[in-house]
Amino acid sequence: MKRLLLALTATMMLCLGIHAQNQYVMKILKTDGTTMELNVDDIKDVTFDEVQAPDPYIDVPHHFDLTVTVGKQGGMGRDVTTIMQSRSTLDSGAPVDFKNMGAEINADYSMEVILKGKYYYQVPVSADRFVKLQFVDNKMQVVKAQPFRENTYNTRQYCHAWTSDNNLLIMAANGDKNAIVWTKLNTDDMSIISEGTLSLQVADGYDSFTTSGILAYRESDNKLFYFYYNKKGSGRSAKNEPFFHIAVIDANTMAVEQDIINSEANEMAGSAYGELLQQTTFFDEKDNLYLVAFSDTEIGEEGKLLRISKGNYNFDAGYNGFPNSDGKLLTTQYLGKGKVFTYSRNDALTEDDGKGGTRKATQIDSYSHYYSVIDLNANTRTRMAVNGSDIDYSSGRFSQRSTFDRGAGKVYFGVNTQSAAPSVYVYDVATGAVSKGIDVAEGYYFEQIRLVED
């Protein structure tokens, strides 16, 4: 038997099959969109430049779930009507109207959810259980529910990480916010595998932990990275630590192995609700971990994209992958090959304060938010534009109105401008071209666009 040593990375491996005469064959998706099949003996002749990363959505039937609010932007628990509707395409078609089409969800559920495949997972408004949901025929259906056992959680206020295809870890500060509790779920049947409390202690001079923190799992060494900070007081008057922490945790035992105070940024984005609403972490092909963060500077909240290189546990000193920062970085989506789709805020803008004066345009409803694409390799950032003109600023801070269809090589992103009805735009990753997709009826505000398996 031949022994074959393959240095297969995320840039190359796709699928392995068996043809006649028991010949093992690798099917590879090339960067030009075509495929080729190779006998394993020939794989050594393929260069990494010829192939691209495996794509979970290739040949997988899917649709898009749109979440909007009525009358004003939502997020952060705003009491506003929230409607979901499924669409087969966002490229073209008649304007989307949510009147008598879709389901109002915020009475029982939150739009801050975990999505994987065809299912949503969350702690519902009742805050007494974990639920596995599926949105079918514009109706939210409960697939499985698991009542809390020991640890309890509030809706919207927790972080999460997948440690395998069906193992979901939930983590948050407890009710008194003086301890960090965790629960591991088997999402096949939503049973609780185990739960407990981290060994972290509130730092001297402070009285609580941040509500949720941010959690990421590095499979290569089975480590969890928990980003958190200590604070004193509550609400807008709370005093936070000058720099947040990186707790490195063994994913099997949940033992805290390191507790590092970073020196690159004051706070991570989304610290109150994890990544239930916006994506703020990702890994690249080299197993580098990136985190969205910010620091208070003269421009306002200066957005940063920090990096923990493969095998390391602290951020790379002096690195910021968000070039020409003009304000807070809010969301990221990694597109592969060093490209990152982002949503951020321009903190230099001002607006009418309704009292005859002006204020900084940093409110949830402020028209100061925009989309751009970062090239990590070239350290550049390009704002989304159509026919040479920048797309107007959008309102809505706490939202993720973009989704990446890897199979199609397109990013779909929703825009709420002051001068036009809400619209979906389409970014072609390969060409960089931006085109107009479908419109949404006036009176609705984009909150989320999700790609969901059928």
Short mmCIF file of C-alpha atoms in Angstrom, two decimals:
data_model
loop_
_atom_site.label_atom_id
_atom_site.label_comp_id
_atom_site.label_asym_id
_atom_site.label_seq_id
_atom_site.Cartn_x
_atom_site.Cartn_y
_atom_site.Cartn_z
CA MET A 1 0.00 0.00 0.00
CA LYS A 2 1.29 3.40 -0.94
CA ARG A 3 1.64 5.85 1.88
CA LEU A 4 0.64 9.37 0.89
CA LEU A 5 1.58 12.38 2.95
CA LEU A 6 -0.59 15.36 2.07
CA ALA A 7 -0.03 18.83 3.42
CA LEU A 8 -3.69 19.64 3.03
CA THR A 9 -4.71 23.04 4.35
CA ALA A 10 -7.94 25.01 4.17
CA THR A 11 -6.70 26.41 0.87
CA MET A 12 -6.78 23.01 -0.80
CA MET A 13 -8.85 20.22 0.67
CA LEU A 14 -12.34 19.69 -0.72
CA CYS A 15 -13.60 16.16 -1.05
CA LEU A 16 -12.19 12.66 -1.48
CA GLY A 17 -14.06 9.97 -3.38
CA ILE A 18 -13.54 6.48 -4.85
CA HIS A 19 -13.74 5.71 -8.53
CA ALA A 20 -13.54 2.39 -10.32
CA GLN A 21 -10.58 0.13 -9.52
CA ASN A 22 -10.59 1.59 -6.00
CA GLN A 23 -8.69 4.67 -7.16
CA TYR A 24 -8.92 7.53 -4.68
CA VAL A 25 -9.83 10.77 -6.37
CA MET A 26 -9.73 14.35 -5.10
CA LYS A 27 -12.31 16.80 -6.50
CA ILE A 28 -10.96 20.32 -6.31
CA LEU A 29 -12.68 23.66 -6.89
CA LYS A 30 -10.33 25.97 -8.79
CA THR A 31 -10.25 29.73 -8.32
CA ASP A 32 -11.80 30.24 -11.76
CA GLY A 33 -14.94 28.42 -10.62
CA THR A 34 -14.26 25.17 -12.53
CA THR A 35 -13.56 21.81 -10.94
CA MET A 36 -11.02 19.11 -11.63
CA GLU A 37 -10.56 15.54 -10.44
CA LEU A 38 -7.16 14.11 -9.63
CA ASN A 39 -5.86 10.72 -8.65
CA VAL A 40 -4.04 11.03 -5.35
CA ASP A 41 -0.75 10.28 -7.15
CA ASP A 42 -1.20 13.52 -9.10
CA ILE A 43 -2.08 15.79 -6.20
CA LYS A 44 1.57 16.59 -5.58
CA ASP A 45 1.55 18.51 -8.88
CA VAL A 46 -1.21 20.93 -7.80
CA THR A 47 -0.12 24.28 -6.39
CA PHE A 48 -2.00 26.10 -3.65
CA ASP A 49 -2.54 29.04 -6.03
CA GLU A 50 -4.76 26.86 -8.22
CA VAL A 51 -7.29 26.01 -5.57
CA GLN A 52 -9.51 27.76 -3.04
CA ALA A 53 -10.93 27.02 0.37
CA PRO A 54 -13.64 24.40 0.88
CA ASP A 55 -17.07 25.94 0.70
CA PRO A 56 -19.90 24.75 2.95
CA TYR A 57 -22.53 26.19 0.63
CA ILE A 58 -21.45 24.67 -2.67
CA ASP A 59 -24.31 22.65 -4.13
CA VAL A 60 -26.26 23.04 -0.87
CA PRO A 61 -29.78 24.41 -1.45
CA HIS A 62 -30.32 27.55 0.57
CA HIS A 63 -32.42 30.66 0.96
CA PHE A 64 -32.17 34.02 2.67
CA ASP A 65 -33.95 35.10 5.85
CA LEU A 66 -34.48 38.84 6.12
CA THR A 67 -35.12 40.46 9.49
CA VAL A 68 -36.49 44.01 9.59
CA THR A 69 -37.94 46.35 12.16
CA VAL A 70 -40.90 48.68 11.68
CA GLY A 71 -40.65 52.44 12.11
CA LYS A 72 -37.11 52.61 13.49
CA GLN A 73 -33.92 50.61 13.91
CA GLY A 74 -33.81 47.82 16.48
CA GLY A 75 -31.06 46.12 18.42
CA MET A 76 -30.01 46.05 22.07
CA GLY A 77 -33.48 45.10 23.24
CA ARG A 78 -35.36 48.02 21.73
CA ASP A 79 -39.11 47.47 21.98
CA VAL A 80 -39.87 47.53 18.27
CA THR A 81 -41.84 45.25 15.96
CA THR A 82 -39.44 42.76 14.37
CA ILE A 83 -40.44 40.70 11.31
CA MET A 84 -38.71 37.84 9.50
CA GLN A 85 -39.37 36.70 5.93
CA SER A 86 -37.66 34.11 3.74
CA ARG A 87 -36.61 34.87 0.18
CA SER A 88 -35.20 32.54 -2.49
CA THR A 89 -33.10 35.28 -4.11
CA LEU A 90 -31.91 38.79 -3.37
CA ASP A 91 -30.43 39.58 -6.77
CA SER A 92 -33.63 40.86 -8.38
CA GLY A 93 -37.40 40.87 -8.18
CA ALA A 94 -40.30 42.96 -6.98
CA PRO A 95 -39.75 45.13 -3.88
CA VAL A 96 -40.13 43.16 -0.67
CA ASP A 97 -43.14 44.11 1.45
CA PHE A 98 -43.60 42.58 4.89
CA LYS A 99 -47.28 43.41 5.19
CA ASN A 100 -49.03 40.07 5.79
CA MET A 101 -45.82 38.34 4.68
CA GLY A 102 -43.50 36.99 7.33
CA ALA A 103 -43.65 36.46 11.07
CA GLU A 104 -43.39 38.88 13.96
CA ILE A 105 -40.83 37.28 16.26
CA ASN A 106 -39.90 39.53 19.16
CA ALA A 107 -42.84 38.57 21.39
CA ASP A 108 -41.32 35.14 22.04
CA TYR A 109 -37.85 35.24 20.50
CA SER A 110 -34.97 37.58 19.94
CA MET A 111 -33.28 38.43 16.66
CA GLU A 112 -30.00 37.89 18.52
CA VAL A 113 -29.47 34.22 17.67
CA ILE A 114 -26.93 31.57 16.73
CA LEU A 115 -27.28 30.21 13.19
CA LYS A 116 -25.78 26.97 11.91
CA GLY A 117 -26.97 25.18 8.77
CA LYS A 118 -30.76 25.27 8.74
CA TYR A 119 -31.33 25.87 12.45
CA TYR A 120 -31.38 28.81 14.84
CA TYR A 121 -30.40 28.46 18.50
CA GLN A 122 -31.11 30.88 21.31
CA VAL A 123 -32.36 31.60 24.81
CA PRO A 124 -35.92 32.86 24.17
CA VAL A 125 -37.65 35.81 25.82
CA SER A 126 -38.90 33.51 28.61
CA ALA A 127 -35.23 33.04 29.65
CA ASP A 128 -35.85 29.57 31.04
CA ARG A 129 -34.52 27.24 28.33
CA PHE A 130 -32.38 26.74 25.26
CA VAL A 131 -34.30 26.29 22.01
CA LYS A 132 -33.48 24.92 18.57
CA LEU A 133 -35.63 26.66 15.95
CA GLN A 134 -36.34 26.46 12.24
CA PHE A 135 -37.99 29.19 10.21
CA VAL A 136 -40.20 27.38 7.69
CA ASP A 137 -42.99 28.83 5.52
CA ASN A 138 -42.44 32.15 7.25
CA LYS A 139 -43.20 30.65 10.64
CA MET A 140 -40.84 30.04 13.54
CA GLN A 141 -41.04 26.41 14.65
CA VAL A 142 -39.54 24.83 17.76
CA VAL A 143 -37.52 21.75 16.87
CA LYS A 144 -36.19 20.99 20.36
CA ALA A 145 -36.17 22.71 23.74
CA GLN A 146 -33.95 22.12 26.76
CA PRO A 147 -34.96 23.68 30.10
CA PHE A 148 -32.14 25.18 32.15
CA ARG A 149 -30.64 22.80 34.67
CA GLU A 150 -28.21 24.62 36.94
CA ASN A 151 -26.80 27.62 35.12
CA THR A 152 -29.26 30.21 33.84
CA TYR A 153 -29.00 32.79 31.05
CA ASN A 154 -30.84 35.87 29.85
CA THR A 155 -32.04 36.31 26.31
CA ARG A 156 -29.50 38.23 24.14
CA GLN A 157 -26.84 38.21 26.86
CA TYR A 158 -24.39 35.38 26.24
CA CYS A 159 -21.57 34.38 23.93
CA HIS A 160 -20.96 31.06 22.19
CA ALA A 161 -18.55 28.83 20.30
CA TRP A 162 -18.90 25.61 18.31
CA THR A 163 -16.32 23.04 19.42
CA SER A 164 -17.61 20.45 16.93
CA ASP A 165 -20.48 20.15 14.43
CA ASN A 166 -22.97 19.39 17.19
CA ASN A 167 -21.31 20.66 20.38
CA LEU A 168 -22.32 24.20 21.28
CA LEU A 169 -20.78 26.06 24.22
CA ILE A 170 -22.77 28.90 25.85
CA MET A 171 -21.05 31.28 28.26
CA ALA A 172 -21.97 34.47 30.15
CA ALA A 173 -21.71 36.29 33.44
CA ASN A 174 -24.13 34.94 36.05
CA GLY A 175 -27.06 36.92 37.43
CA ASP A 176 -24.88 38.83 39.91
CA LYS A 177 -22.18 39.24 37.23
CA ASN A 178 -19.52 38.09 39.68
CA ALA A 179 -18.78 34.74 37.98
CA ILE A 180 -18.63 33.34 34.44
CA VAL A 181 -20.86 30.31 33.90
CA TRP A 182 -20.85 27.90 30.95
CA THR A 183 -23.02 25.15 29.48
CA LYS A 184 -22.17 22.60 26.77
CA LEU A 185 -25.06 21.41 24.58
CA ASN A 186 -25.44 18.51 22.17
CA THR A 187 -27.46 20.24 19.46
CA ASP A 188 -28.70 16.96 17.96
CA ASP A 189 -31.14 16.58 20.83
CA MET A 190 -30.34 19.79 22.80
CA SER A 191 -29.28 17.78 25.83
CA ILE A 192 -26.91 19.37 28.34
CA ILE A 193 -23.53 17.62 28.19
CA SER A 194 -21.97 19.46 31.11
CA GLU A 195 -21.91 22.84 32.79
CA GLY A 196 -19.93 24.74 35.34
CA THR A 197 -18.22 27.98 36.34
CA LEU A 198 -14.86 29.32 35.23
CA SER A 199 -12.19 29.96 37.85
CA LEU A 200 -11.93 33.66 36.89
CA GLN A 201 -12.37 36.15 39.72
CA VAL A 202 -13.50 39.77 39.54
CA ALA A 203 -10.40 41.95 39.72
CA ASP A 204 -9.61 44.08 42.76
CA GLY A 205 -11.21 47.51 42.53
CA TYR A 206 -14.09 46.28 40.34
CA ASP A 207 -17.40 44.63 41.20
CA SER A 208 -18.56 42.73 38.09
CA PHE A 209 -17.73 41.12 34.76
CA THR A 210 -18.93 42.30 31.39
CA THR A 211 -22.32 40.79 30.57
CA SER A 212 -21.35 38.35 27.83
CA GLY A 213 -17.86 38.82 26.47
CA ILE A 214 -16.69 37.29 23.18
CA LEU A 215 -15.73 33.63 22.69
CA ALA A 216 -13.71 31.91 19.95
CA TYR A 217 -12.52 28.31 19.53
CA ARG A 218 -9.18 27.37 17.94
CA GLU A 219 -9.47 23.78 16.80
CA SER A 220 -5.75 23.30 16.07
CA ASP A 221 -4.85 23.22 19.77
CA ASN A 222 -8.34 22.81 21.29
CA LYS A 223 -8.21 26.20 23.02
CA LEU A 224 -10.98 28.65 23.77
CA PHE A 225 -10.27 32.37 23.77
CA TYR A 226 -12.61 34.30 26.05
CA PHE A 227 -12.40 38.09 25.74
CA TYR A 228 -13.82 39.95 28.73
CA TYR A 229 -13.23 42.84 31.11
CA ASN A 230 -14.03 43.86 34.67
CA LYS A 231 -16.12 46.93 35.47
CA LYS A 232 -17.37 48.98 38.40
CA GLY A 233 -20.94 50.21 38.48
CA SER A 234 -23.52 49.60 35.78
CA GLY A 235 -25.07 51.18 32.72
CA ARG A 236 -23.51 54.17 30.94
CA SER A 237 -21.83 55.33 34.15
CA ALA A 238 -19.91 52.07 34.63
CA LYS A 239 -16.12 52.27 34.78
CA ASN A 240 -14.38 49.63 32.70
CA GLU A 241 -10.85 48.32 33.00
CA PRO A 242 -8.45 50.24 30.75
CA PHE A 243 -7.71 47.11 28.68
CA PHE A 244 -9.68 43.89 28.30
CA HIS A 245 -8.54 40.34 29.09
CA ILE A 246 -7.83 37.22 27.03
CA ALA A 247 -8.63 34.08 29.01
CA VAL A 248 -7.16 30.97 27.36
CA ILE A 249 -9.21 27.91 28.27
CA ASP A 250 -8.81 24.16 27.69
CA ALA A 251 -11.95 23.25 25.75
CA ASN A 252 -12.19 19.78 27.32
CA THR A 253 -11.67 20.58 30.99
CA MET A 254 -12.73 24.27 30.88
CA ALA A 255 -9.67 25.06 33.00
CA VAL A 256 -8.39 28.62 32.59
CA GLU A 257 -4.75 28.22 31.58
CA GLN A 258 -3.87 31.88 31.05
CA ASP A 259 -5.46 35.22 31.86
CA ILE A 260 -3.76 37.89 29.76
CA ILE A 261 -4.42 41.63 29.94
CA ASN A 262 -4.01 42.93 26.40
CA SER A 263 -2.32 46.23 25.57
CA GLU A 264 -3.70 46.86 22.05
CA ALA A 265 -7.27 48.08 22.62
CA ASN A 266 -9.62 49.20 25.38
CA GLU A 267 -12.67 47.11 24.59
CA MET A 268 -13.90 44.42 22.20
CA ALA A 269 -16.97 45.15 20.07
CA GLY A 270 -20.21 43.42 21.07
CA SER A 271 -19.17 42.78 24.66
CA ALA A 272 -22.78 42.88 25.92
CA TYR A 273 -24.28 40.30 23.55
CA GLY A 274 -21.44 38.18 22.17
CA GLU A 275 -21.77 37.39 18.47
CA LEU A 276 -25.52 36.83 18.54
CA LEU A 277 -26.17 39.95 16.48
CA GLN A 278 -22.89 40.73 14.72
CA GLN A 279 -19.84 38.76 13.67
CA THR A 280 -16.68 40.10 15.30
CA THR A 281 -14.24 37.17 15.14
CA PHE A 282 -12.85 34.97 12.36
CA PHE A 283 -9.91 32.75 11.45
CA ASP A 284 -7.97 33.06 8.21
CA GLU A 285 -6.42 30.20 6.20
CA LYS A 286 -3.25 30.35 8.31
CA ASP A 287 -5.18 29.79 11.56
CA ASN A 288 -4.72 33.39 12.69
CA LEU A 289 -7.55 34.62 14.92
CA TYR A 290 -8.95 38.14 14.41
CA LEU A 291 -11.07 40.18 16.81
CA VAL A 292 -12.95 43.46 16.34
CA ALA A 293 -12.12 45.96 19.09
CA PHE A 294 -11.83 49.70 19.69
CA SER A 295 -10.06 52.33 21.78
CA ASP A 296 -11.24 55.76 22.90
CA THR A 297 -9.24 58.38 21.02
CA GLU A 298 -9.61 61.94 19.78
CA ILE A 299 -11.67 60.73 16.79
CA GLY A 300 -14.11 58.88 19.05
CA GLU A 301 -14.16 55.09 19.25
CA GLU A 302 -11.30 54.10 16.97
CA GLY A 303 -12.02 50.73 15.37
CA LYS A 304 -9.35 48.06 15.36
CA LEU A 305 -8.99 44.58 13.91
CA LEU A 306 -6.59 42.73 16.19
CA ARG A 307 -4.80 39.46 15.40
CA ILE A 308 -3.58 36.50 17.42
CA SER A 309 -1.18 34.59 15.19
CA LYS A 310 -1.29 30.82 14.93
CA GLY A 311 0.04 29.14 18.04
CA ASN A 312 0.13 32.37 20.05
CA TYR A 313 -2.19 33.54 22.81
CA ASN A 314 -1.81 37.31 22.86
CA PHE A 315 -2.36 39.88 20.12
CA ASP A 316 0.42 40.74 17.70
CA ALA A 317 1.97 43.93 19.07
CA GLY A 318 1.13 47.03 17.02
CA TYR A 319 -1.03 45.18 14.48
CA ASN A 320 -4.29 46.74 13.30
CA GLY A 321 -5.99 45.19 10.27
CA PHE A 322 -8.51 48.06 10.00
CA PRO A 323 -6.57 50.71 8.05
CA ASN A 324 -7.56 54.39 7.94
CA SER A 325 -9.93 54.01 10.85
CA ASP A 326 -12.42 56.87 11.07
CA GLY A 327 -14.58 55.39 13.81
CA LYS A 328 -15.95 52.23 15.32
CA LEU A 329 -15.68 48.92 13.45
CA LEU A 330 -18.92 47.00 13.98
CA THR A 331 -19.01 43.78 11.92
CA THR A 332 -16.69 41.60 9.85
CA GLN A 333 -17.09 38.67 7.47
CA TYR A 334 -14.06 36.85 6.15
CA LEU A 335 -14.25 36.24 2.40
CA GLY A 336 -11.02 34.27 2.01
CA LYS A 337 -7.60 35.16 0.61
CA GLY A 338 -7.17 38.07 2.97
CA LYS A 339 -10.40 39.90 2.08
CA VAL A 340 -12.74 41.04 4.86
CA PHE A 341 -16.19 42.61 4.40
CA THR A 342 -16.85 45.20 7.09
CA TYR A 343 -19.50 47.55 8.44
CA SER A 344 -18.27 50.57 10.38
CA ARG A 345 -19.16 54.07 11.58
CA ASN A 346 -17.66 57.43 10.68
CA ASP A 347 -17.26 59.17 14.05
CA ALA A 348 -16.37 62.52 12.46
CA LEU A 349 -19.93 63.06 11.22
CA THR A 350 -22.45 65.24 13.06
CA GLU A 351 -26.24 65.50 12.93
CA ASP A 352 -29.14 67.65 14.09
CA ASP A 353 -29.76 67.05 17.80
CA GLY A 354 -33.42 68.13 17.58
CA LYS A 355 -32.76 71.10 19.88
CA GLY A 356 -31.37 73.54 17.37
CA GLY A 357 -27.83 72.30 17.68
CA THR A 358 -25.67 69.40 16.51
CA ARG A 359 -24.24 66.26 18.05
CA LYS A 360 -21.93 63.47 16.97
CA ALA A 361 -23.72 61.02 14.65
CA THR A 362 -23.07 57.99 16.82
CA GLN A 363 -26.64 57.02 17.73
CA ILE A 364 -28.27 53.74 16.64
CA ASP A 365 -30.42 55.66 14.14
CA SER A 366 -27.63 57.94 12.90
CA TYR A 367 -26.83 57.92 9.18
CA SER A 368 -23.11 57.42 9.71
CA HIS A 369 -22.52 53.74 8.94
CA TYR A 370 -21.03 52.28 5.77
CA TYR A 371 -19.56 49.15 4.17
CA SER A 372 -16.03 48.52 2.95
CA VAL A 373 -13.70 45.66 2.05
CA ILE A 374 -10.31 45.22 3.67
CA ASP A 375 -7.39 43.59 1.87
CA LEU A 376 -5.29 42.29 4.75
CA ASN A 377 -2.41 41.48 2.42
CA ALA A 378 -2.18 44.98 0.95
CA ASN A 379 -3.34 46.77 4.14
CA THR A 380 -5.97 48.71 2.21
CA ARG A 381 -9.68 49.37 2.66
CA THR A 382 -12.14 50.18 -0.11
CA ARG A 383 -15.59 51.65 0.49
CA MET A 384 -18.50 50.05 -1.36
CA ALA A 385 -19.47 52.12 -4.39
CA VAL A 386 -21.67 51.78 -7.48
CA ASN A 387 -20.52 53.28 -10.77
CA GLY A 388 -17.82 55.23 -8.99
CA SER A 389 -20.09 56.77 -6.36
CA ASP A 390 -19.94 55.74 -2.70
CA ILE A 391 -23.11 54.15 -1.37
CA ASP A 392 -24.75 56.59 1.04
CA TYR A 393 -24.41 56.24 4.80
CA SER A 394 -26.83 53.89 6.55
CA SER A 395 -28.57 53.96 9.89
CA GLY A 396 -28.45 51.01 12.26
CA ARG A 397 -25.52 50.13 14.50
CA PHE A 398 -26.57 46.86 16.13
CA SER A 399 -27.19 44.76 13.06
CA GLN A 400 -25.60 42.37 10.58
CA ARG A 401 -27.24 43.23 7.27
CA SER A 402 -24.74 41.26 5.20
CA THR A 403 -24.20 37.61 4.35
CA PHE A 404 -21.61 35.80 2.25
CA ASP A 405 -22.81 33.24 -0.30
CA ARG A 406 -19.56 31.37 -0.83
CA GLY A 407 -20.93 29.19 -3.58
CA ALA A 408 -21.94 32.21 -5.66
CA GLY A 409 -18.94 34.27 -4.57
CA LYS A 410 -21.22 37.15 -3.58
CA VAL A 411 -21.86 39.28 -0.52
CA TYR A 412 -25.44 40.55 -0.10
CA PHE A 413 -25.73 43.62 2.11
CA GLY A 414 -28.67 45.75 3.15
CA VAL A 415 -28.58 49.55 3.12
CA ASN A 416 -30.87 51.95 5.01
CA THR A 417 -30.10 55.39 3.57
CA GLN A 418 -31.79 58.66 4.43
CA SER A 419 -32.76 59.46 0.85
CA ALA A 420 -34.07 56.16 -0.53
CA ALA A 421 -36.03 53.03 0.33
CA PRO A 422 -34.01 50.21 1.91
CA SER A 423 -32.16 48.16 -0.70
CA VAL A 424 -29.97 45.11 -1.04
CA TYR A 425 -26.67 45.51 -2.86
CA VAL A 426 -24.51 42.70 -4.21
CA TYR A 427 -20.70 42.61 -4.05
CA ASP A 428 -18.95 40.21 -6.42
CA VAL A 429 -15.85 39.03 -4.56
CA ALA A 430 -13.91 37.93 -7.64
CA THR A 431 -14.40 41.10 -9.70
CA GLY A 432 -15.02 43.70 -6.99
CA ALA A 433 -18.13 44.90 -8.82
CA VAL A 434 -21.12 46.18 -6.82
CA SER A 435 -24.65 46.05 -8.23
CA LYS A 436 -28.15 46.81 -7.02
CA GLY A 437 -30.31 43.91 -5.83
CA ILE A 438 -33.89 43.97 -4.60
CA ASP A 439 -35.57 46.89 -2.83
CA VAL A 440 -37.62 46.80 0.37
CA ALA A 441 -40.77 48.81 0.92
CA GLU A 442 -40.39 52.07 2.82
CA GLY A 443 -41.08 52.06 6.55
CA TYR A 444 -38.94 49.01 7.24
CA TYR A 445 -35.36 48.95 8.51
CA PHE A 446 -32.86 46.21 7.75
CA GLU A 447 -31.49 44.40 10.79
CA GLN A 448 -30.14 41.11 9.48
CA ILE A 449 -29.68 39.12 6.30
CA ARG A 450 -28.87 35.46 6.83
CA LEU A 451 -28.09 32.64 4.43
CA VAL A 452 -29.87 29.51 5.68
CA GLU A 453 -29.73 25.96 4.37
CA ASP A 454 -33.06 24.57 3.15
#
